[in-house]
GROMACS .gro file of C-alpha atoms in nm:
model
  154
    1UNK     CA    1  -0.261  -0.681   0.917
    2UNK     CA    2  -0.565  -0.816   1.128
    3UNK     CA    3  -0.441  -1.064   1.371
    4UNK     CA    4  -0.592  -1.419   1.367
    5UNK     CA    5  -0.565  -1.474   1.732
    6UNK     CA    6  -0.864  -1.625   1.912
    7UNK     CA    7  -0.722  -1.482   2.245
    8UNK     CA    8  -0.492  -1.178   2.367
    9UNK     CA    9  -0.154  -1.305   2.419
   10UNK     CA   10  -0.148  -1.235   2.796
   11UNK     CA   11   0.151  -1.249   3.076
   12UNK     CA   12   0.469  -1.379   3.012
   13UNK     CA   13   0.505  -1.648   3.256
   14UNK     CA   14   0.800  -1.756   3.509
   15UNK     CA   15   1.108  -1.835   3.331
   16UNK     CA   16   1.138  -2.096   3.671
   17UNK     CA   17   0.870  -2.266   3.476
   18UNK     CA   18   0.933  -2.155   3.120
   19UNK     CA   19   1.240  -2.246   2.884
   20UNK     CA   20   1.184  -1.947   2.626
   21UNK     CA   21   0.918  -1.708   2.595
   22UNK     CA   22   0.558  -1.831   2.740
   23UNK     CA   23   0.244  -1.610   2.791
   24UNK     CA   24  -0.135  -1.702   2.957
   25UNK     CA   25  -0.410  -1.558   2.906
   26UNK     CA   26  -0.686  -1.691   3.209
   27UNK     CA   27  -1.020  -1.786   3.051
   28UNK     CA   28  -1.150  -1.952   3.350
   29UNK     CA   29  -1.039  -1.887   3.742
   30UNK     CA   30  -1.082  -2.185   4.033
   31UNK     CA   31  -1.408  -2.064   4.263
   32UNK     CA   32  -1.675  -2.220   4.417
   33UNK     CA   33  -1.858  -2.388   4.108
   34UNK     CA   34  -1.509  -2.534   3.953
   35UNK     CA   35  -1.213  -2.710   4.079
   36UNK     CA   36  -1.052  -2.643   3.753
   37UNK     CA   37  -0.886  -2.325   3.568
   38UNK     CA   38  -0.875  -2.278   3.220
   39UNK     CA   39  -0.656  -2.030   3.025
   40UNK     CA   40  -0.470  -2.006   2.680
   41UNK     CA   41  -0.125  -2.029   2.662
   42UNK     CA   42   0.109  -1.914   2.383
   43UNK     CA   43   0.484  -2.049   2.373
   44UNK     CA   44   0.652  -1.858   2.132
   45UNK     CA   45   0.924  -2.058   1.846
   46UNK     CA   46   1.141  -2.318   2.119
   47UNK     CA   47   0.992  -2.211   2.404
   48UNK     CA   48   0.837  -2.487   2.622
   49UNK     CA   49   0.763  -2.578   2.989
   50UNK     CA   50   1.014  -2.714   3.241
   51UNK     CA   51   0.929  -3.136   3.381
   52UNK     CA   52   0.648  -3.080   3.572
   53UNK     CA   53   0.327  -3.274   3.740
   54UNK     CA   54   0.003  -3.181   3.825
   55UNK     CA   55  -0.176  -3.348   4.118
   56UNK     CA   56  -0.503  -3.378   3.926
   57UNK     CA   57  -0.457  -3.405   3.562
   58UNK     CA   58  -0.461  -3.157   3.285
   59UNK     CA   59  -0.649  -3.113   2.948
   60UNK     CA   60  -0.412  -2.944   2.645
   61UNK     CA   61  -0.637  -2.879   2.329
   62UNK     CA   62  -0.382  -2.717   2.099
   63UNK     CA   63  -0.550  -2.447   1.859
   64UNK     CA   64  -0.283  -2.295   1.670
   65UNK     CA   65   0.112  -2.427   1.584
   66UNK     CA   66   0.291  -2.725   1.621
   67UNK     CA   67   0.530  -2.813   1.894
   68UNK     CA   68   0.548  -3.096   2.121
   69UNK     CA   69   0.466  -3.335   2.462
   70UNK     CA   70   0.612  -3.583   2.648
   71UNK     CA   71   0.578  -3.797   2.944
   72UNK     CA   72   0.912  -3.880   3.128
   73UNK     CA   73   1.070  -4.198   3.006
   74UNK     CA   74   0.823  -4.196   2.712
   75UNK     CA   75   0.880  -4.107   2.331
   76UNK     CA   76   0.773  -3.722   2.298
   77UNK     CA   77   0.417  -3.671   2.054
   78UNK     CA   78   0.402  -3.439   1.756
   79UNK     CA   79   0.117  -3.168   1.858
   80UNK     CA   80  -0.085  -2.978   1.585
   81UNK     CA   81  -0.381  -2.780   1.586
   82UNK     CA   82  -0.643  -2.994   1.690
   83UNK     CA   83  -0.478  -3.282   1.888
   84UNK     CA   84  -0.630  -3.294   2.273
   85UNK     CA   85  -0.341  -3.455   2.503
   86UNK     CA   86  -0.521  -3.622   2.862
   87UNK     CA   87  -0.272  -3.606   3.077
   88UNK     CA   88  -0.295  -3.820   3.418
   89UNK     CA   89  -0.258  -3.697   3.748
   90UNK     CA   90   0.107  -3.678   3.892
   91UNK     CA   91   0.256  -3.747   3.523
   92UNK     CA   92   0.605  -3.610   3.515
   93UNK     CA   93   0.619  -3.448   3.146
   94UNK     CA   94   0.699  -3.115   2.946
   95UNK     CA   95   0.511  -2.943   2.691
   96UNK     CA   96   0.589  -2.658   2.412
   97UNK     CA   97   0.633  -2.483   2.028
   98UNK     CA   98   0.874  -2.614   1.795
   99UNK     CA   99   1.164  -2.409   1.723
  100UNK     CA  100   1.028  -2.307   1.406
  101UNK     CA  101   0.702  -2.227   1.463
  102UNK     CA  102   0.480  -2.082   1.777
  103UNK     CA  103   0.219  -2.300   1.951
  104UNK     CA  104  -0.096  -2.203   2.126
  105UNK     CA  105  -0.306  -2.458   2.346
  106UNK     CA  106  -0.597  -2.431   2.590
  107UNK     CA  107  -0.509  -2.582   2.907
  108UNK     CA  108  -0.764  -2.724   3.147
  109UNK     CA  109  -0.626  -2.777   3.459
  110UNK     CA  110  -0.756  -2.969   3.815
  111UNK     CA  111  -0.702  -2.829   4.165
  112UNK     CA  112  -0.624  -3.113   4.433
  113UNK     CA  113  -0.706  -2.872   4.764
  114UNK     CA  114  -0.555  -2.569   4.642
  115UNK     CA  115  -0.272  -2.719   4.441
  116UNK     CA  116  -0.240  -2.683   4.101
  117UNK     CA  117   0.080  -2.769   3.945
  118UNK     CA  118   0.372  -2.947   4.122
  119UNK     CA  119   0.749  -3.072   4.066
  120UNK     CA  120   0.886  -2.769   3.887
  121UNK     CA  121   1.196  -2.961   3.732
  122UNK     CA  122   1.461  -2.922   3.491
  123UNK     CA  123   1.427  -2.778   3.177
  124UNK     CA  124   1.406  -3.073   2.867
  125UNK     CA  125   1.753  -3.196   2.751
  126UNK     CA  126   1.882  -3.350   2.436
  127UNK     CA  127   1.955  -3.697   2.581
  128UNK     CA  128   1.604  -3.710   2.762
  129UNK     CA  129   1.415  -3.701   2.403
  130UNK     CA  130   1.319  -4.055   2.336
  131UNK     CA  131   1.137  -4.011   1.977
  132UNK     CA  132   0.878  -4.238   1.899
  133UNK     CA  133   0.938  -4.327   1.525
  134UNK     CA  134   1.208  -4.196   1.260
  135UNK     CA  135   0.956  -3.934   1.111
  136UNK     CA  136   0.948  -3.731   1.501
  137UNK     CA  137   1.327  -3.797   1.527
  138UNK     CA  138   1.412  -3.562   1.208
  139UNK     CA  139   1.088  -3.356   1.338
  140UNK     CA  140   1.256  -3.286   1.670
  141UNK     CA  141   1.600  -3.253   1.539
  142UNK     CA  142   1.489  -2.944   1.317
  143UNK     CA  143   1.246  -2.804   1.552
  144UNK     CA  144   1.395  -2.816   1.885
  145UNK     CA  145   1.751  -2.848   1.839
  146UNK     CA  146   1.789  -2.657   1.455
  147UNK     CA  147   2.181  -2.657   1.489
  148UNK     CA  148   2.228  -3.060   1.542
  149UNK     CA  149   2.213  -3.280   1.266
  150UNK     CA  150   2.128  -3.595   1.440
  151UNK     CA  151   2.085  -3.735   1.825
  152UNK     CA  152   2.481  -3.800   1.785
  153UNK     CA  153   2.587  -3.463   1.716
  154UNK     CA  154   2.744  -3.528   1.344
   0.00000   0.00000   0.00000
């Protein structure tokens, strides 16, 4: 079977910044014409990224899957293929694939000096998802946490 993939799956990243499995591919390095990178990450079924910042803003254009985003104290955004997510600099928030399905997005991220990502946190927990409407409730219930019924456990 011929793979559909617009770009090699890559390195697995740091599971200090990684819940689950998590792989980059770099499309475009920081030099002396940009003060950006650009690469293609893959999160594999539940895996996502830990709370995190980044001094300068990021870019996410999600190309393949479905998974999820969220800003800290904020209700958490369904993410398909298509769907570009600006993210403002120094924006505590966590990113990643559903549990049922993998997602792949391109992420375009500033450098402030030579600093590119900051605040490695925790990883995301139950009681931190603050769903946005009843539709992403039973959405997150099934994709990130399969084995719960409902935020209360019954």
């Amino acid at each position: 079977m011929e793979s559909t993939d617009i770009f090699p799956k890559g390195q697995q990243l740091p599971s200090e910044w990684f819940t689950g499995n998590a792989f980059l591919t770099q499309l475009v390095a920081k030099d002396h014409n940009h003060e950006f990178s650009a690469g293609c990450v893959s999160f594999e079924p539940n895996a996502r990224t830990v709370w995190h910042t980044h001094p300068k803003g990021q870019v996410l254009i999600v190309i393949e899957g479905e998974g999820f985003y969220q800003e800290k104290g904020k209700p958490a955004q369904h993410l398909k293929k298509g769907v570009v997510v600006n993210i403002p600099e120094n924006i505590e928030h966590w990113h990643g694939a559903s549990s049922t399905t993998k997602m792949v997005h391109i992420a375009i991220t500033n450098y402030k000096d030579e600093v590119q990502v900051m605040s490695a946190g925790s990883g995301i927990t139950h009681s931190e998802f603050n769903p946005s409407d009843k539709e992403a409730v039973k959405l997150f219930q099934i994709w990130i946490f399969p084995k719960e019924k409902n935020h209360n456990g019954k």
